[in-house]
PDB file of C-alpha atoms in Angstrom:
ATOM      1  CA  MET A   1       0.075   0.150  -0.065  1.00 51.00           C
ATOM      2  CA  ARG A   2       1.071   3.723  -0.749  1.00 57.00           C
ATOM      3  CA  PHE A   3       1.494   5.946   2.342  1.00 60.00           C
ATOM      4  CA  THR A   4       0.775   9.639   0.749  1.00 70.00           C
ATOM      5  CA  ARG A   5       0.554  12.914   2.423  1.00 72.00           C
ATOM      6  CA  LEU A   6      -3.185  12.517   2.768  1.00 70.00           C
ATOM      7  CA  GLN A   7      -2.825   9.129   4.019  1.00 77.00           C
ATOM      8  CA  PHE A   8      -0.249  10.746   6.607  1.00 83.00           C
ATOM      9  CA  GLY A   9      -2.759  13.533   7.427  1.00 86.00           C
ATOM     10  CA  GLU A  10      -5.641  11.183   7.926  1.00 86.00           C
ATOM     11  CA  THR A  11      -3.769   8.662   9.943  1.00 90.00           C
ATOM     12  CA  LEU A  12      -2.392  12.151  12.305  1.00 92.00           C
ATOM     13  CA  ARG A  13      -6.078  12.555  12.744  1.00 93.00           C
ATOM     14  CA  GLN A  14      -7.068   9.373  13.867  1.00 93.00           C
ATOM     15  CA  ILE A  15      -4.101   9.137  16.203  1.00 93.00           C
ATOM     16  CA  TYR A  16      -5.809  12.327  17.405  1.00 94.00           C
ATOM     17  CA  PHE A  17      -8.959  10.840  17.598  1.00 92.00           C
ATOM     18  CA  ALA A  18      -7.822   7.479  19.062  1.00 92.00           C
ATOM     19  CA  GLY A  19      -5.445   8.613  21.297  1.00 92.00           C
ATOM     20  CA  VAL A  20      -5.837  12.231  22.160  1.00 94.00           C
ATOM     21  CA  ARG A  21      -9.128  11.938  22.490  1.00 93.00           C
ATOM     22  CA  SER A  22      -8.882   8.869  25.221  1.00 94.00           C
ATOM     23  CA  LEU A  23      -6.894  10.392  27.602  1.00 96.00           C
ATOM     24  CA  VAL A  24      -9.263  11.300  29.991  1.00 96.00           C
ATOM     25  CA  ILE A  25     -10.176   8.071  30.468  1.00 96.00           C
ATOM     26  CA  ILE A  26      -6.789   6.422  30.270  1.00 97.00           C
ATOM     27  CA  VAL A  27      -5.624   8.759  33.171  1.00 97.00           C
ATOM     28  CA  THR A  28      -8.541   8.548  35.345  1.00 97.00           C
ATOM     29  CA  CYS A  29      -8.613   4.408  35.510  1.00 97.00           C
ATOM     30  CA  GLY A  30      -4.949   4.565  35.424  1.00 97.00           C
ATOM     31  CA  PHE A  31      -4.674   6.905  38.904  1.00 97.00           C
ATOM     32  CA  PHE A  32      -7.567   5.128  40.455  1.00 97.00           C
ATOM     33  CA  VAL A  33      -6.071   1.388  40.014  1.00 97.00           C
ATOM     34  CA  GLY A  34      -2.762   2.208  41.240  1.00 96.00           C
ATOM     35  CA  LEU A  35      -4.430   3.529  44.361  1.00 95.00           C
ATOM     36  CA  VAL A  36      -6.351  -0.033  44.702  1.00 96.00           C
ATOM     37  CA  LEU A  37      -3.391  -1.915  43.750  1.00 95.00           C
ATOM     38  CA  THR A  38      -1.334   0.012  46.351  1.00 94.00           C
ATOM     39  CA  LEU A  39      -3.650  -0.295  48.881  1.00 93.00           C
ATOM     40  CA  GLN A  40      -4.330  -4.202  48.614  1.00 92.00           C
ATOM     41  CA  SER A  41      -0.465  -4.921  47.888  1.00 90.00           C
ATOM     42  CA  TYR A  42       0.230  -2.824  50.968  1.00 88.00           C
ATOM     43  CA  ASP A  43      -2.092  -4.587  53.323  1.00 86.00           C
ATOM     44  CA  ALA A  44      -1.408  -8.190  51.924  1.00 88.00           C
ATOM     45  CA  LEU A  45       2.881  -7.790  51.904  1.00 88.00           C
ATOM     46  CA  ALA A  46       2.623  -5.860  55.664  1.00 85.00           C
ATOM     47  CA  ARG A  47       1.176  -9.039  57.082  1.00 87.00           C
ATOM     48  CA  PHE A  48       4.681 -10.654  55.815  1.00 86.00           C
ATOM     49  CA  GLY A  49       7.187  -7.524  57.028  1.00 83.00           C
ATOM     50  CA  ALA A  50       7.630  -6.652  53.497  1.00 82.00           C
ATOM     51  CA  ALA A  51       5.484  -3.353  52.557  1.00 81.00           C
ATOM     52  CA  ASP A  52       8.598  -1.824  51.250  1.00 83.00           C
ATOM     53  CA  ALA A  53       8.098  -4.131  48.380  1.00 88.00           C
ATOM     54  CA  THR A  54       4.766  -2.520  47.540  1.00 90.00           C
ATOM     55  CA  SER A  55       6.142  -0.551  44.978  1.00 92.00           C
ATOM     56  CA  THR A  56       8.148  -3.271  43.105  1.00 92.00           C
ATOM     57  CA  LEU A  57       4.676  -5.130  43.272  1.00 93.00           C
ATOM     58  CA  LEU A  58       3.139  -2.310  41.553  1.00 94.00           C
ATOM     59  CA  ALA A  59       5.504  -1.033  39.164  1.00 95.00           C
ATOM     60  CA  LEU A  60       5.937  -5.052  37.767  1.00 94.00           C
ATOM     61  CA  SER A  61       2.033  -5.387  37.844  1.00 94.00           C
ATOM     62  CA  LEU A  62       1.731  -2.425  35.698  1.00 96.00           C
ATOM     63  CA  PHE A  63       5.124  -3.032  33.093  1.00 95.00           C
ATOM     64  CA  ARG A  64       3.993  -6.593  32.434  1.00 93.00           C
ATOM     65  CA  GLU A  65       0.354  -7.046  32.453  1.00 94.00           C
ATOM     66  CA  LEU A  66      -2.187  -4.649  33.924  1.00 95.00           C
ATOM     67  CA  GLY A  67      -0.881  -1.386  31.921  1.00 96.00           C
ATOM     68  CA  PRO A  68      -0.720  -3.400  28.396  1.00 97.00           C
ATOM     69  CA  VAL A  69      -4.376  -5.545  29.469  1.00 97.00           C
ATOM     70  CA  LEU A  70      -6.278  -2.725  30.469  1.00 97.00           C
ATOM     71  CA  THR A  71      -5.547   0.353  28.242  1.00 97.00           C
ATOM     72  CA  ALA A  72      -5.783  -2.192  25.402  1.00 97.00           C
ATOM     73  CA  ILE A  73      -9.714  -3.268  26.538  1.00 97.00           C
ATOM     74  CA  LEU A  74     -10.191   0.603  27.480  1.00 97.00           C
ATOM     75  CA  PHE A  75      -8.816   1.786  23.959  1.00 97.00           C
ATOM     76  CA  ALA A  76     -11.372  -0.945  22.544  1.00 96.00           C
ATOM     77  CA  GLY A  77     -14.108   0.583  24.646  1.00 95.00           C
ATOM     78  CA  ARG A  78     -13.533   4.017  23.550  1.00 94.00           C
ATOM     79  CA  ALA A  79     -11.542   4.814  20.338  1.00 94.00           C
ATOM     80  CA  GLY A  80     -12.743   0.882  18.817  1.00 95.00           C
ATOM     81  CA  THR A  81     -16.452   1.289  19.142  1.00 95.00           C
ATOM     82  CA  SER A  82     -16.355   4.445  17.509  1.00 94.00           C
ATOM     83  CA  ILE A  83     -13.893   3.245  14.635  1.00 94.00           C
ATOM     84  CA  THR A  84     -16.660   0.430  14.087  1.00 95.00           C
ATOM     85  CA  ALA A  85     -19.444   2.909  14.354  1.00 93.00           C
ATOM     86  CA  GLU A  86     -17.918   5.136  11.623  1.00 92.00           C
ATOM     87  CA  ILE A  87     -17.093   2.307   9.528  1.00 90.00           C
ATOM     88  CA  GLY A  88     -20.263   0.709   9.673  1.00 89.00           C
ATOM     89  CA  LEU A  89     -22.099   4.005   9.174  1.00 86.00           C
ATOM     90  CA  MET A  90     -19.945   4.369   5.916  1.00 84.00           C
ATOM     91  CA  ARG A  91     -21.077   1.440   4.741  1.00 82.00           C
ATOM     92  CA  ALA A  92     -24.882   1.704   5.523  1.00 82.00           C
ATOM     93  CA  THR A  93     -24.583   4.968   3.303  1.00 83.00           C
ATOM     94  CA  GLU A  94     -22.516   3.678   1.098  1.00 77.00           C
ATOM     95  CA  GLN A  95     -19.785   5.507   1.234  1.00 78.00           C
ATOM     96  CA  LEU A  96     -17.597   2.992   0.793  1.00 77.00           C
ATOM     97  CA  ASP A  97     -18.932   1.977  -2.614  1.00 75.00           C
ATOM     98  CA  ALA A  98     -18.459   5.632  -3.654  1.00 85.00           C
ATOM     99  CA  LEU A  99     -14.944   5.309  -3.039  1.00 77.00           C
ATOM    100  CA  ASP A 100     -14.852   2.363  -5.136  1.00 75.00           C
ATOM    101  CA  LEU A 101     -16.674   3.768  -8.055  1.00 79.00           C
ATOM    102  CA  MET A 102     -14.181   6.871  -7.684  1.00 83.00           C
ATOM    103  CA  ALA A 103     -11.225   4.379  -7.964  1.00 74.00           C
ATOM    104  CA  ILE A 104     -10.284   5.077  -4.330  1.00 74.00           C
ATOM    105  CA  ASP A 105      -9.136   2.107  -2.585  1.00 79.00           C
ATOM    106  CA  PRO A 106     -11.089   2.013   0.567  1.00 78.00           C
ATOM    107  CA  LEU A 107      -8.078  -0.020   2.474  1.00 81.00           C
ATOM    108  CA  GLU A 108      -5.880   2.508   1.555  1.00 82.00           C
ATOM    109  CA  ARG A 109      -8.012   5.436   2.454  1.00 82.00           C
ATOM    110  CA  ILE A 110     -10.008   3.995   5.576  1.00 85.00           C
ATOM    111  CA  VAL A 111      -8.166   0.772   6.964  1.00 87.00           C
ATOM    112  CA  GLN A 112      -4.252   1.467   6.500  1.00 90.00           C
ATOM    113  CA  PRO A 113      -4.511   4.749   8.712  1.00 91.00           C
ATOM    114  CA  ARG A 114      -6.489   3.112  11.497  1.00 92.00           C
ATOM    115  CA  LEU A 115      -4.035   0.456  11.889  1.00 93.00           C
ATOM    116  CA  ILE A 116      -1.445   2.584  12.061  1.00 93.00           C
ATOM    117  CA  ALA A 117      -2.978   4.924  14.385  1.00 94.00           C
ATOM    118  CA  GLY A 118      -3.650   1.837  16.551  1.00 93.00           C
ATOM    119  CA  MET A 119       0.036   0.646  16.760  1.00 94.00           C
ATOM    120  CA  ILE A 120       1.105   4.174  17.855  1.00 95.00           C
ATOM    121  CA  ALA A 121      -1.708   5.343  20.265  1.00 96.00           C
ATOM    122  CA  VAL A 122      -1.986   2.286  22.391  1.00 97.00           C
ATOM    123  CA  PRO A 123       1.640   2.318  23.369  1.00 97.00           C
ATOM    124  CA  ALA A 124       1.891   5.565  24.343  1.00 97.00           C
ATOM    125  CA  LEU A 125      -1.333   5.450  26.321  1.00 97.00           C
ATOM    126  CA  VAL A 126      -0.217   2.435  27.904  1.00 98.00           C
ATOM    127  CA  LEU A 127       3.103   4.772  29.031  1.00 97.00           C
ATOM    128  CA  ILE A 128       0.585   7.741  30.248  1.00 98.00           C
ATOM    129  CA  PHE A 129      -1.526   4.764  31.827  1.00 98.00           C
ATOM    130  CA  ASN A 130       1.411   3.055  33.868  1.00 97.00           C
ATOM    131  CA  ALA A 131       2.840   6.629  34.762  1.00 97.00           C
ATOM    132  CA  THR A 132      -1.024   7.779  35.985  1.00 98.00           C
ATOM    133  CA  ALA A 133      -0.790   4.466  38.158  1.00 97.00           C
ATOM    134  CA  LEU A 134       2.588   4.701  39.576  1.00 96.00           C
ATOM    135  CA  LEU A 135       1.382   8.380  40.724  1.00 96.00           C
ATOM    136  CA  GLY A 136      -1.952   6.894  42.620  1.00 95.00           C
ATOM    137  CA  GLY A 137       0.314   4.450  44.075  1.00 94.00           C
ATOM    138  CA  LEU A 138       2.731   7.143  45.035  1.00 94.00           C
ATOM    139  CA  VAL A 139       0.006   9.092  46.676  1.00 93.00           C
ATOM    140  CA  TYR A 140      -1.502   6.258  48.666  1.00 93.00           C
ATOM    141  CA  ALA A 141       1.881   4.912  49.673  1.00 90.00           C
ATOM    142  CA  VAL A 142       3.791   8.087  50.559  1.00 88.00           C
ATOM    143  CA  PHE A 143       0.705  10.241  52.294  1.00 89.00           C
ATOM    144  CA  LEU A 144      -1.451   7.842  53.698  1.00 86.00           C
ATOM    145  CA  MET A 145       0.938   4.956  54.646  1.00 85.00           C
ATOM    146  CA  GLY A 146       4.057   7.091  55.557  1.00 83.00           C
ATOM    147  CA  THR A 147       6.271   5.190  53.163  1.00 82.00           C
ATOM    148  CA  ASP A 148       9.733   7.222  52.225  1.00 86.00           C
ATOM    149  CA  THR A 149       9.593   8.756  48.644  1.00 89.00           C
ATOM    150  CA  MET A 150      12.860   7.405  48.085  1.00 91.00           C
ATOM    151  CA  VAL A 151      12.588   4.090  49.261  1.00 88.00           C
ATOM    152  CA  PHE A 152       9.282   3.688  46.771  1.00 90.00           C
ATOM    153  CA  TRP A 153      11.526   4.856  43.736  1.00 92.00           C
ATOM    154  CA  GLY A 154      14.597   3.300  44.771  1.00 91.00           C
ATOM    155  CA  ASN A 155      12.731  -0.194  44.820  1.00 90.00           C
ATOM    156  CA  ILE A 156      11.402   0.243  41.532  1.00 92.00           C
ATOM    157  CA  GLN A 157      14.878   1.148  40.577  1.00 91.00           C
ATOM    158  CA  ASN A 158      16.490  -1.656  41.695  1.00 91.00           C
ATOM    159  CA  THR A 159      14.112  -4.595  40.982  1.00 90.00           C
ATOM    160  CA  VAL A 160      12.802  -3.595  37.471  1.00 90.00           C
ATOM    161  CA  GLU A 161      14.447  -4.772  34.382  1.00 90.00           C
ATOM    162  CA  LEU A 162      14.345  -2.038  31.931  1.00 86.00           C
ATOM    163  CA  GLY A 163      14.842  -4.696  29.190  1.00 86.00           C
ATOM    164  CA  ARG A 164      12.547  -7.620  30.433  1.00 88.00           C
ATOM    165  CA  ASP A 165       9.885  -6.063  32.587  1.00 91.00           C
ATOM    166  CA  PHE A 166       8.963  -2.572  30.898  1.00 93.00           C
ATOM    167  CA  GLY A 167      10.015  -3.582  27.195  1.00 93.00           C
ATOM    168  CA  HIS A 168       8.071  -6.985  26.964  1.00 94.00           C
ATOM    169  CA  GLY A 169       4.891  -4.893  27.984  1.00 94.00           C
ATOM    170  CA  MET A 170       5.702  -2.347  25.667  1.00 95.00           C
ATOM    171  CA  LEU A 171       6.344  -4.807  22.744  1.00 95.00           C
ATOM    172  CA  LYS A 172       2.721  -6.444  24.060  1.00 96.00           C
ATOM    173  CA  SER A 173       0.930  -2.923  23.701  1.00 96.00           C
ATOM    174  CA  VAL A 174       2.090  -2.620  19.908  1.00 96.00           C
ATOM    175  CA  GLY A 175       0.820  -6.269  19.272  1.00 95.00           C
ATOM    176  CA  PHE A 176      -2.472  -5.180  21.340  1.00 97.00           C
ATOM    177  CA  GLY A 177      -2.988  -2.282  19.236  1.00 96.00           C
ATOM    178  CA  ILE A 178      -2.535  -3.581  16.043  1.00 95.00           C
ATOM    179  CA  VAL A 179      -5.257  -6.449  17.429  1.00 96.00           C
ATOM    180  CA  ALA A 180      -7.673  -3.962  18.734  1.00 96.00           C
ATOM    181  CA  SER A 181      -7.870  -1.569  15.716  1.00 96.00           C
ATOM    182  CA  TRP A 182      -7.841  -4.235  13.235  1.00 96.00           C
ATOM    183  CA  LEU A 183     -10.854  -5.590  15.333  1.00 97.00           C
ATOM    184  CA  ALA A 184     -12.167  -2.564  15.237  1.00 96.00           C
ATOM    185  CA  VAL A 185     -12.183  -2.219  11.604  1.00 94.00           C
ATOM    186  CA  TYR A 186     -13.379  -5.487  10.444  1.00 95.00           C
ATOM    187  CA  TYR A 187     -16.560  -5.572  13.058  1.00 95.00           C
ATOM    188  CA  GLY A 188     -17.483  -2.214  11.089  1.00 92.00           C
ATOM    189  CA  TRP A 189     -16.326  -3.391   7.781  1.00 91.00           C
ATOM    190  CA  THR A 190     -18.488  -6.408   7.786  1.00 91.00           C
ATOM    191  CA  ALA A 191     -21.415  -4.732  10.108  1.00 90.00           C
ATOM    192  CA  LYS A 192     -24.746  -4.974   8.382  1.00 90.00           C
ATOM    193  CA  PRO A 193     -25.595  -1.533   6.973  1.00 87.00           C
ATOM    194  CA  THR A 194     -28.271  -1.042   9.309  1.00 87.00           C
ATOM    195  CA  GLY A 195     -28.692   0.689  12.334  1.00 85.00           C
ATOM    196  CA  GLU A 196     -29.187  -2.418  14.499  1.00 90.00           C
ATOM    197  CA  GLY A 197     -26.520  -4.111  12.681  1.00 91.00           C
ATOM    198  CA  VAL A 198     -23.901  -1.385  13.607  1.00 92.00           C
ATOM    199  CA  ALA A 199     -25.034  -1.267  17.186  1.00 92.00           C
ATOM    200  CA  LEU A 200     -24.069  -4.677  17.518  1.00 94.00           C
ATOM    201  CA  ALA A 201     -20.726  -4.631  15.572  1.00 95.00           C
ATOM    202  CA  THR A 202     -19.748  -2.190  18.299  1.00 95.00           C
ATOM    203  CA  THR A 203     -20.561  -4.530  21.075  1.00 95.00           C
ATOM    204  CA  GLN A 204     -18.676  -7.206  19.284  1.00 96.00           C
ATOM    205  CA  THR A 205     -15.656  -4.886  19.135  1.00 96.00           C
ATOM    206  CA  VAL A 206     -15.227  -5.227  23.021  1.00 96.00           C
ATOM    207  CA  ILE A 207     -16.313  -8.458  23.347  1.00 97.00           C
ATOM    208  CA  ALA A 208     -13.573  -9.709  20.764  1.00 97.00           C
ATOM    209  CA  THR A 209     -10.876  -7.551  21.668  1.00 97.00           C
ATOM    210  CA  ALA A 210     -10.953  -8.430  25.498  1.00 97.00           C
ATOM    211  CA  ILE A 211     -10.827 -11.959  24.781  1.00 98.00           C
ATOM    212  CA  VAL A 212      -8.423 -11.873  22.004  1.00 97.00           C
ATOM    213  CA  VAL A 213      -5.982  -9.668  24.205  1.00 97.00           C
ATOM    214  CA  LEU A 214      -6.453 -11.663  26.912  1.00 97.00           C
ATOM    215  CA  PHE A 215      -5.412 -14.795  25.322  1.00 97.00           C
ATOM    216  CA  LEU A 216      -2.765 -12.992  23.358  1.00 96.00           C
ATOM    217  CA  ASP A 217      -1.322 -11.567  26.675  1.00 96.00           C
ATOM    218  CA  PHE A 218      -1.254 -15.407  28.199  1.00 96.00           C
ATOM    219  CA  VAL A 219       0.472 -16.310  25.138  1.00 95.00           C
ATOM    220  CA  LEU A 220       3.149 -13.862  25.119  1.00 94.00           C
ATOM    221  CA  SER A 221       3.819 -13.924  29.034  1.00 93.00           C
ATOM    222  CA  ALA A 222       4.595 -17.481  28.149  1.00 93.00           C
ATOM    223  CA  LEU A 223       6.976 -16.850  25.603  1.00 91.00           C
ATOM    224  CA  MET A 224       8.525 -13.937  27.402  1.00 86.00           C
ATOM    225  CA  LEU A 225       9.730 -16.044  30.684  1.00 76.00           C
TER     226      LEU A 225
END
């Protein structure tokens, strides 16, 4: 497929649509996930005298699993459903057929920018999710439980491996971004050209993405051990 200036502009628009406009839910969920995970981890580890390891457990859980998985599912619920509905509406109003009549490849004009946008947006959103979750964990550990800030960050720096823990999580996020975007496009493309058909397709997008992401996460985690 070609990548023209028009394609570049459309890809940027889709990155904004799928990524920037998903920031509110990503930041909000990330912060509270960090709070809750730290609360539960601190309570469990304190029973064994290992409360200082709370930040390590938080960081490893986020970088390896929770960050990529939860972000991909949130992406499907916010951006994926919108992509499906948009393409489904194009199908219902025969806009895709019109592109064919004008000798414009719908795959290049519609599909390609959205796939590239998802591949870029999801990893970026994962970084933001992880950062806000760590912030939430820091707020709880330092201001509510009295943990020293330097101990909190020092444990993370001493135990988290950049390539294995952080890097593997980011590789997952790229794969999840491609999967989430492809499923959103697929269900929009194959939706029945009716209001009910488009509504059903958006629901299928979220369900399919959640199932595939969770399965793929298990497979990748097993391979990356």
